[in-house]
Amino acid sequence: MKDAPLYLRPRVDPPLASLLGDAPFLHSLVDALGSPLNVLLPEVVAENAERFRSVYRRHHLAGRVYFAHKANRSSALVRRLAACDPAAVGIDVASLEELRHALSCGFTGDRVMATGPKDAEFLWLAARTGATVNADSVAELDQLAAIVRQYALPRTDVLVRLSGFESDPEPGGTGTRVLSRRSRFGTPVAEADRLWTALERHADSVQLVGLAYHLDTTGLEEKSRALERCVLLMDECRARGFAPRAVDIGGGFGVGYVQDAGEWERWTTALSEAVLGTRPPLTWRGHGYGLRNEAGTVRGAAALYPAHRPTAGPGYLDALLSGPAPVLGRSPATLLLEHLHDLYVEPGRALVDQCGLSLARVLEVRPLGDGADRYLVRLGMNAGDVSLEEHGVLVDPVLLPREGREPADGGPGDGREPADDGPVGVHLVGNLCLEADLITRRLVFLPRTPRPGDLLAFVNTAGYVMDFHAHHAQRQPSARTVAVTEEDGARRWCPDENYWPLTHPQGASA
Ligand SMILES: *Cc1c(COP(=O)(O)O)cnc(C)c1O
């Protein structure tokens, strides 16, 4: 029996669509540089920053967009952002090496926000170069102040990161409900007094410039509540003699990966049916992505990224700023504007939306022999090279046939190649000698059976997917990364590390 294809086709905007349309170019890159290969479009990251900026303008807000560097290791993306308006675009670094990288790519310290877990070296370099330290706790403020004093560093700008935002007590409830999920980062709002005391104690070495949060959720309500709470806490800070000016609402604006809402609906419905056993499995060995069958009822929550998102990225920021705030009623944008607060955002995934893709060569296509006309497709990459599963992101790759091997031309086959050129269900497996090395546990439908030599393009992988989990297990090569630009209508590429935001690189004169 053959399944009706359950596609989850990717959302592809014009710059990436144009690149995907140039299959010979992409094949030639992989021929030269090997599989896997990451391809980035640095121009798109600047366009995305501009989209975030236009939301600021619409709401008459000042402040900066800080790129959360951890989403991608690329130099090209960071250098392209360094070339943007310094007043508008900064960078959020979460390690000593990310800070060094940002500085070497052209960001001056005053455009840098240091977040995440910090060691003494990270704090020293941040303070030395005039970066803003987004402090996680009282202990971190103590450590930073000690370093500033000991090494006679300039008084350092700090934001304090808050967590544990609470809702109002439920009417008739048992007490206060904590609305934002527990986080290992930040200082609970309930302990804010200890922060103020520490800031007063260290007034000679650190200066409070704002309040921050980063909530790892897509929930608008939760974020809106936190934003409003920060505005109220800013008043409290002013009453205590501080002069903070910015509210930093972190990242988490999200990306829509799947183009079609209907495909996403159909797939998630089919997953539930497969878990119940009323349709054939959709996944390797019946994996349920967190769902399970308990006596004929689907239980559990699917651990999946909401891959189709009607509102994401700058649109999500716009919705957050426009919607009424839960307590004060007015929109968060109005609250910020009335108080003359700057708005800081730290988008990672959303700022690199549509900025790149990951390519893998098809190495082997083997019938699964399960009577369902399915295939194992082995790729020249492993699950670390395109960590879609790790992030629960489900989206189809795009098949780029080897030139001259289009199915329509009926080219020479060796008799062992699949004859059927209709849609086909495949399991994508990686190049490691490991049962668990599946690119995705999902059965993927492709419009036709791939052949060795074809490429699969995983689209929109720049956010966390292309290099966050890359490793050297079994000495398999990890992907090289190239930057692709267009000049005078011609497509050009260079290694990521050779990209600089100049029109004529390599010293060529105009
Ligand atoms: C990871 C992170 C971000 C970016 O989150 P996205 O979901 O990629 O937008 C921003 N700020 C902080 C503090 C983070 O840890």
XYZ file of C-alpha atoms and ligand atoms in Angstrom:
525
model
C 0.000 0.000 0.000
C 1.272 3.435 -0.834
C 0.706 6.345 1.562
C -0.698 9.619 0.323
C 2.240 11.993 0.661
C 2.158 14.043 3.842
C 4.371 16.932 2.889
C 5.736 19.609 5.202
C 7.126 21.853 2.514
C 9.354 24.726 3.596
C 8.601 28.404 3.495
C 11.094 29.871 1.030
C 11.378 33.625 0.465
C 12.692 35.026 -2.844
C 16.462 35.287 -2.105
C 16.625 31.686 -0.909
C 14.236 30.544 -3.661
C 16.508 32.092 -6.261
C 19.518 30.255 -4.782
C 17.584 26.952 -4.702
C 16.609 27.538 -8.315
C 20.282 27.450 -9.275
C 20.856 23.726 -8.764
C 23.959 23.574 -11.025
C 25.636 26.243 -8.840
C 24.798 24.345 -5.634
C 25.980 21.036 -7.129
C 29.251 22.644 -8.176
C 29.785 23.978 -4.643
C 29.291 20.533 -3.109
C 31.485 18.941 -5.805
C 34.269 21.328 -4.803
C 33.797 21.627 -1.050
C 32.211 18.347 -0.050
C 29.074 17.198 1.677
C 27.690 18.483 3.992
C 27.924 22.136 3.040
C 26.331 25.213 4.599
C 25.434 28.154 2.391
C 24.664 31.583 3.849
C 23.173 34.750 2.380
C 24.646 37.573 4.496
C 22.507 40.206 2.792
C 19.350 38.617 4.212
C 20.447 39.062 7.841
C 20.731 42.811 7.218
C 17.269 42.836 5.619
C 15.866 41.018 8.656
C 17.455 43.560 11.013
C 15.798 46.271 8.946
C 12.415 44.520 9.310
C 12.798 44.559 13.091
C 13.775 48.231 12.879
C 10.652 49.064 10.904
C 8.561 47.682 13.794
C 10.424 50.073 16.125
C 9.644 52.950 13.775
C 5.973 52.024 13.531
C 5.736 52.285 17.326
C 8.066 55.328 17.562
C 10.439 53.383 19.813
C 14.177 53.851 20.251
C 16.668 51.131 21.141
C 18.726 48.384 19.570
C 18.298 44.995 17.939
C 20.986 42.687 19.376
C 21.698 39.556 17.319
C 21.926 36.486 19.586
C 25.204 35.152 18.208
C 24.695 31.659 19.605
C 22.226 30.889 16.800
C 25.079 30.644 14.260
C 28.889 30.550 14.304
C 29.319 32.342 10.979
C 31.684 35.279 10.548
C 29.900 36.523 7.436
C 26.613 37.085 9.282
C 28.315 38.874 12.188
C 30.417 41.049 9.866
C 27.388 41.971 7.780
C 25.547 43.022 10.949
C 28.590 44.976 12.163
C 28.245 47.026 8.976
C 24.639 48.007 9.852
C 23.763 51.301 11.588
C 25.643 51.154 14.927
C 22.788 52.922 16.719
C 20.309 50.313 15.494
C 22.097 46.946 15.518
C 24.212 45.321 18.225
C 25.204 41.795 19.186
C 24.406 39.542 22.130
C 27.352 37.306 22.988
C 27.102 34.382 25.388
C 30.731 33.275 25.741
C 34.258 34.674 25.782
C 34.861 33.326 22.275
C 31.663 34.870 20.920
C 32.756 38.206 22.405
C 36.209 37.917 20.808
C 34.609 36.965 17.528
C 32.182 39.913 17.584
C 35.004 42.363 18.319
C 37.143 40.896 15.529
C 34.217 41.201 13.097
C 33.938 44.947 13.633
C 31.571 45.372 16.568
C 32.861 47.937 19.044
C 32.311 47.139 22.723
C 29.548 49.711 23.116
C 27.388 47.661 20.691
C 27.878 44.411 22.605
C 25.619 42.809 25.206
C 27.192 40.020 27.275
C 24.638 37.408 28.329
C 24.626 33.794 29.431
C 26.909 32.022 31.907
C 30.072 34.080 32.432
C 33.558 33.306 33.689
C 36.054 35.868 34.980
C 37.819 36.231 31.616
C 34.526 36.907 29.829
C 33.557 39.538 32.439
C 37.004 41.168 32.245
C 37.008 41.492 28.455
C 33.400 42.725 28.429
C 34.157 45.401 31.032
C 37.493 46.285 29.405
C 35.886 46.881 25.998
C 32.849 48.812 27.287
C 30.278 46.105 26.629
C 27.014 46.023 28.577
C 26.854 43.102 30.982
C 23.464 41.425 31.224
C 23.868 40.168 34.807
C 22.273 36.907 35.796
C 22.435 37.152 39.583
C 23.659 39.022 42.651
C 26.720 36.745 42.678
C 27.567 37.777 39.131
C 27.206 41.476 40.023
C 29.539 40.902 42.982
C 32.087 39.166 40.763
C 31.894 41.828 38.051
C 32.265 44.684 40.559
C 35.292 42.970 42.127
C 36.954 42.628 38.700
C 36.196 46.252 37.784
C 37.788 47.452 41.050
C 40.764 45.108 41.034
C 41.787 45.949 37.469
C 40.720 49.624 37.554
C 38.299 49.109 34.667
C 35.747 51.707 33.588
C 32.412 51.729 35.395
C 30.450 49.073 33.562
C 26.894 49.337 32.236
C 24.711 46.484 33.441
C 21.245 45.180 32.859
C 19.835 42.717 35.333
C 18.083 39.665 34.014
C 14.847 38.787 35.757
C 12.824 35.584 35.780
C 9.934 33.988 37.624
C 7.332 36.544 36.543
C 4.048 35.877 38.275
C 0.459 36.217 37.266
C -2.212 37.647 39.530
C -3.502 35.186 42.094
C -6.308 33.201 40.513
C -9.679 34.156 41.947
C -10.554 31.487 44.465
C -7.227 29.794 43.788
C -4.811 28.540 46.342
C -2.208 31.202 45.836
C 0.054 32.811 43.308
C 0.471 31.003 40.050
C 3.891 31.329 38.461
C 3.120 31.951 34.838
C 6.544 31.971 33.258
C 8.247 28.620 33.272
C 11.091 28.005 35.661
C 14.468 29.011 34.255
C 17.993 28.358 35.433
C 18.819 31.898 34.319
C 17.996 35.256 35.816
C 16.979 36.411 39.292
C 13.386 35.757 40.362
C 11.344 38.955 40.461
C 10.440 38.088 44.056
C 14.132 38.546 44.968
C 14.580 41.859 43.106
C 15.331 43.712 46.354
C 18.598 41.811 46.689
C 19.564 43.047 43.212
C 18.844 46.682 44.083
C 20.905 46.371 47.250
C 23.817 44.851 45.327
C 23.630 47.598 42.703
C 23.747 50.236 45.457
C 26.678 48.460 47.087
C 28.584 48.444 43.778
C 27.562 51.896 42.538
C 31.234 52.867 42.129
C 31.872 50.092 39.592
C 28.607 49.223 37.850
C 25.741 51.326 36.565
C 22.212 50.004 36.047
C 21.035 50.844 32.513
C 18.008 48.577 32.317
C 16.044 45.444 33.109
C 16.052 42.284 31.015
C 14.335 38.974 30.528
C 14.479 36.179 28.000
C 11.643 33.689 28.070
C 12.057 30.558 26.024
C 8.445 30.377 24.935
C 6.242 31.381 22.046
C 3.452 32.540 24.374
C 2.553 36.195 23.750
C 0.608 36.524 26.999
C 3.544 35.341 29.093
C 5.903 37.777 27.404
C 3.494 40.676 27.545
C 3.067 40.146 31.275
C 6.832 40.110 31.799
C 7.266 43.275 29.743
C 4.632 45.084 31.738
C 6.166 43.936 35.001
C 9.529 45.307 33.885
C 7.985 48.698 33.136
C 6.588 48.771 36.674
C 9.926 47.663 38.127
C 11.689 50.431 36.187
C 9.597 52.903 38.233
C 10.712 51.138 41.391
C 14.359 51.478 40.286
C 13.951 55.184 39.626
C 12.363 55.643 43.032
C 15.495 54.081 44.511
C 17.734 56.542 42.720
C 18.825 54.484 39.706
C 18.470 55.846 36.176
C 17.717 52.827 33.968
C 16.593 53.583 30.429
C 16.080 50.269 28.612
C 13.870 47.226 28.802
C 15.486 44.198 27.147
C 12.866 41.629 26.191
C 15.308 38.979 24.938
C 14.654 36.747 21.946
C 12.212 34.030 21.006
C 10.325 35.776 18.186
C 10.296 32.584 16.216
C 10.370 31.439 12.623
C 7.742 29.881 10.407
C 9.403 26.884 8.765
C 6.472 25.246 7.006
C 4.681 27.269 4.340
C 1.236 25.752 4.439
C -1.010 25.692 7.520
C -3.031 22.804 6.053
C 0.026 20.574 5.638
C 1.006 21.188 9.249
C -2.534 20.447 10.449
C -2.730 17.255 8.398
C 0.657 16.029 9.582
C 0.044 16.634 13.296
C -3.400 15.028 13.049
C -1.875 12.044 11.259
C 0.759 11.734 14.008
C -1.991 11.322 16.604
C -3.706 8.730 14.409
C -0.443 6.863 13.951
C 0.151 6.865 17.715
C -3.350 5.405 18.152
C -2.597 2.828 15.501
C -5.429 3.876 13.197
C -2.943 4.599 10.404
C 0.552 3.300 9.563
C 3.465 4.781 11.516
C 4.760 8.173 10.327
C 8.060 7.802 12.070
C 11.000 5.454 12.467
C 9.960 2.625 14.788
C 6.724 4.425 15.602
C 8.384 7.247 17.569
C 5.602 9.490 18.920
C 7.412 12.817 19.503
C 6.161 12.761 23.074
C 2.664 11.447 22.321
C 1.599 8.016 23.520
C -1.396 5.748 23.330
C -3.020 5.134 26.702
C -5.906 2.725 26.276
C -7.041 4.256 23.025
C -6.499 7.906 24.008
C -3.599 10.108 22.914
C -1.720 11.409 25.951
C 1.310 13.640 26.381
C 2.377 16.801 24.624
C 4.109 16.731 21.254
C 7.661 18.052 21.731
C 7.564 19.863 18.425
C 8.411 23.373 17.327
C 5.232 24.968 15.912
C 6.643 24.754 12.399
C 3.834 26.640 10.732
C 3.555 30.060 12.368
C 1.193 32.702 11.052
C 2.994 35.302 13.211
C 6.742 35.123 13.709
C 9.866 37.263 13.770
C 9.242 41.015 13.369
C 5.496 40.333 13.057
C 5.553 38.653 16.461
C 7.339 41.690 17.968
C 4.680 43.909 16.414
C 1.891 41.774 17.904
C 3.563 41.796 21.331
C 3.946 45.579 21.281
C 0.428 46.192 19.966
C -1.629 43.882 22.162
C -3.088 45.099 25.433
C -0.881 44.459 28.464
C -2.649 42.212 30.985
C -2.687 44.529 34.028
C -2.470 48.126 32.823
C -4.569 47.528 29.717
C -2.609 49.766 27.390
C -0.259 48.315 24.791
C 3.343 47.549 25.786
C 4.454 49.967 23.042
C 2.469 52.781 24.657
C 3.860 51.948 28.090
C 7.447 52.051 26.785
C 6.825 55.262 24.874
C 5.136 57.060 27.787
C 8.033 56.183 30.077
C 10.598 57.080 27.377
C 12.183 53.642 27.773
C 14.382 52.224 25.027
C 13.471 48.759 23.794
C 16.178 46.134 23.348
C 15.494 42.827 21.617
C 17.844 39.847 21.206
C 16.541 37.786 18.291
C 18.609 34.766 17.310
C 16.562 32.353 15.224
C 14.328 35.099 13.808
C 17.209 37.336 12.717
C 18.742 34.564 10.623
C 15.411 33.476 9.139
C 15.859 32.638 5.426
C 19.612 33.305 5.697
C 20.868 29.925 4.642
C 20.563 26.281 3.793
C 22.431 23.033 4.386
C 23.252 20.695 1.518
C 23.808 16.957 1.636
C 24.723 14.524 -1.096
C 22.534 11.441 -1.491
C 24.916 8.476 -1.118
C 22.646 5.453 -1.207
C 18.985 4.699 -1.838
C 17.884 1.319 -0.522
C 14.386 -0.163 -0.608
C 13.213 -0.771 2.932
C 11.498 -3.979 1.883
C 8.492 -3.327 4.091
C 6.012 -3.729 1.278
C 5.115 -0.033 1.538
C 7.474 1.102 -1.199
C 9.650 3.088 1.153
C 13.371 3.721 1.013
C 16.310 4.326 3.295
C 18.190 7.312 1.922
C 21.717 7.671 3.274
C 23.191 11.150 3.162
C 26.686 12.589 3.313
C 25.884 14.273 6.614
C 24.789 13.230 10.072
C 22.210 14.351 12.611
C 24.727 16.809 14.131
C 25.088 18.629 10.811
C 21.431 19.498 10.536
C 19.974 19.306 14.008
C 16.318 19.644 13.107
C 15.292 16.806 15.419
C 17.209 18.296 18.342
C 14.999 21.383 18.121
C 11.799 19.547 17.209
C 11.672 21.342 13.852
C 9.910 19.279 11.204
C 10.248 20.457 7.628
C 10.961 18.723 4.316
C 14.254 19.058 2.455
C 14.167 20.101 -1.192
C 15.387 17.553 -3.748
C 17.910 18.930 -6.251
C 18.490 16.245 -8.894
C 21.922 15.887 -10.414
C 21.911 17.647 -13.748
C 21.172 15.452 -16.718
C 19.363 13.011 -14.468
C 15.936 14.577 -14.479
C 13.352 11.831 -14.202
C 11.605 12.938 -17.390
C 14.582 12.216 -19.644
C 14.398 8.503 -18.927
C 18.179 8.402 -18.635
C 20.125 5.187 -18.432
C 19.390 3.172 -15.337
C 21.272 0.140 -14.126
C 18.026 -1.692 -13.558
C 18.343 -1.398 -9.809
C 17.113 2.154 -9.617
C 13.549 2.732 -8.519
C 11.294 2.815 -11.531
C 8.548 4.786 -9.891
C 8.904 8.542 -10.139
C 5.898 9.568 -8.084
C 5.980 10.815 -4.495
C 7.830 8.472 -2.192
C 8.265 8.047 1.561
C 11.882 7.923 2.703
C 13.789 7.613 5.947
C 16.798 9.933 5.929
C 19.794 8.375 7.645
C 23.207 9.842 8.353
C 26.824 8.822 7.765
C 27.577 7.554 11.277
C 27.796 3.892 12.204
C 25.053 4.413 14.761
C 21.431 3.260 14.798
C 20.363 6.610 16.221
C 21.929 8.658 13.424
C 18.707 9.651 11.724
C 18.494 13.097 10.143
C 14.858 12.991 11.181
C 12.783 10.272 12.796
C 9.929 11.339 10.574
C 9.054 9.564 7.355
C 9.772 12.259 4.772
C 7.883 12.445 1.502
C 9.772 13.586 -1.562
C 8.144 14.341 -4.908
C 10.153 11.536 -6.502
C 12.660 8.908 -5.528
C 16.107 10.436 -5.045
C 19.156 8.875 -6.658
C 22.768 8.758 -5.527
C 24.445 11.998 -6.574
C 21.331 14.119 -6.040
C 21.395 16.810 -3.374
C 18.964 17.397 -0.572
C 18.748 21.025 0.501
C 17.592 21.633 4.064
C 16.232 25.121 3.865
C 16.362 27.832 6.519
C 18.914 26.145 8.763
C 20.905 29.223 9.821
C 19.195 29.402 13.226
C 20.740 26.720 15.476
C 20.313 23.924 12.923
C 23.437 24.158 10.735
C 26.269 24.334 13.229
C 25.102 24.343 16.839
C 25.491 20.590 17.260
C 28.113 19.874 14.592
C 30.854 17.503 15.763
C 33.673 15.317 14.479
C 32.427 11.880 15.517
C 34.099 9.106 13.486
C 36.263 11.826 11.938
C 33.459 12.586 9.532
C 33.971 16.045 8.049
C 31.830 18.788 9.503
C 30.302 21.152 6.995
C 32.229 24.007 5.527
C 30.291 27.237 5.311
C 30.254 29.583 2.354
C 28.780 33.054 1.923
C 26.927 33.767 -1.301
C 26.492 37.302 -2.576
C 25.268 38.899 -5.750
C 27.171 41.591 -7.552
C 26.138 43.064 -10.888
C 23.631 40.261 -11.283
C 26.302 37.569 -10.873
C 26.268 35.067 -8.034
C 29.568 34.850 -6.153
C 30.720 32.758 -3.245
C 33.600 32.730 -0.800
C 34.465 30.793 2.362
C 32.552 32.229 5.317
C 35.778 33.377 6.974
C 36.823 35.352 3.878
C 33.630 37.364 3.641
C 33.767 41.063 4.475
C 30.895 43.461 3.832
C 32.653 45.191 0.947
C 31.471 45.414 -2.623
C 34.887 44.638 -4.052
C 36.702 42.159 -1.836
C 40.330 41.110 -2.201
C 41.413 44.697 -2.792
C 39.952 44.940 -6.294
C 39.474 48.572 -7.191
C 36.235 49.967 -8.537
C 19.155 32.101 23.114
C 18.937 33.487 23.597
C 18.394 34.451 22.740
C 17.903 34.138 21.341
O 16.758 33.352 21.351
P 15.999 33.046 19.958
O 14.915 32.128 20.348
O 16.993 32.434 19.050
O 15.504 34.350 19.453
C 18.290 35.744 23.214
N 18.685 36.076 24.461
C 19.201 35.173 25.318
C 19.609 35.609 26.671
C 19.342 33.850 24.913
O 19.842 32.954 25.765
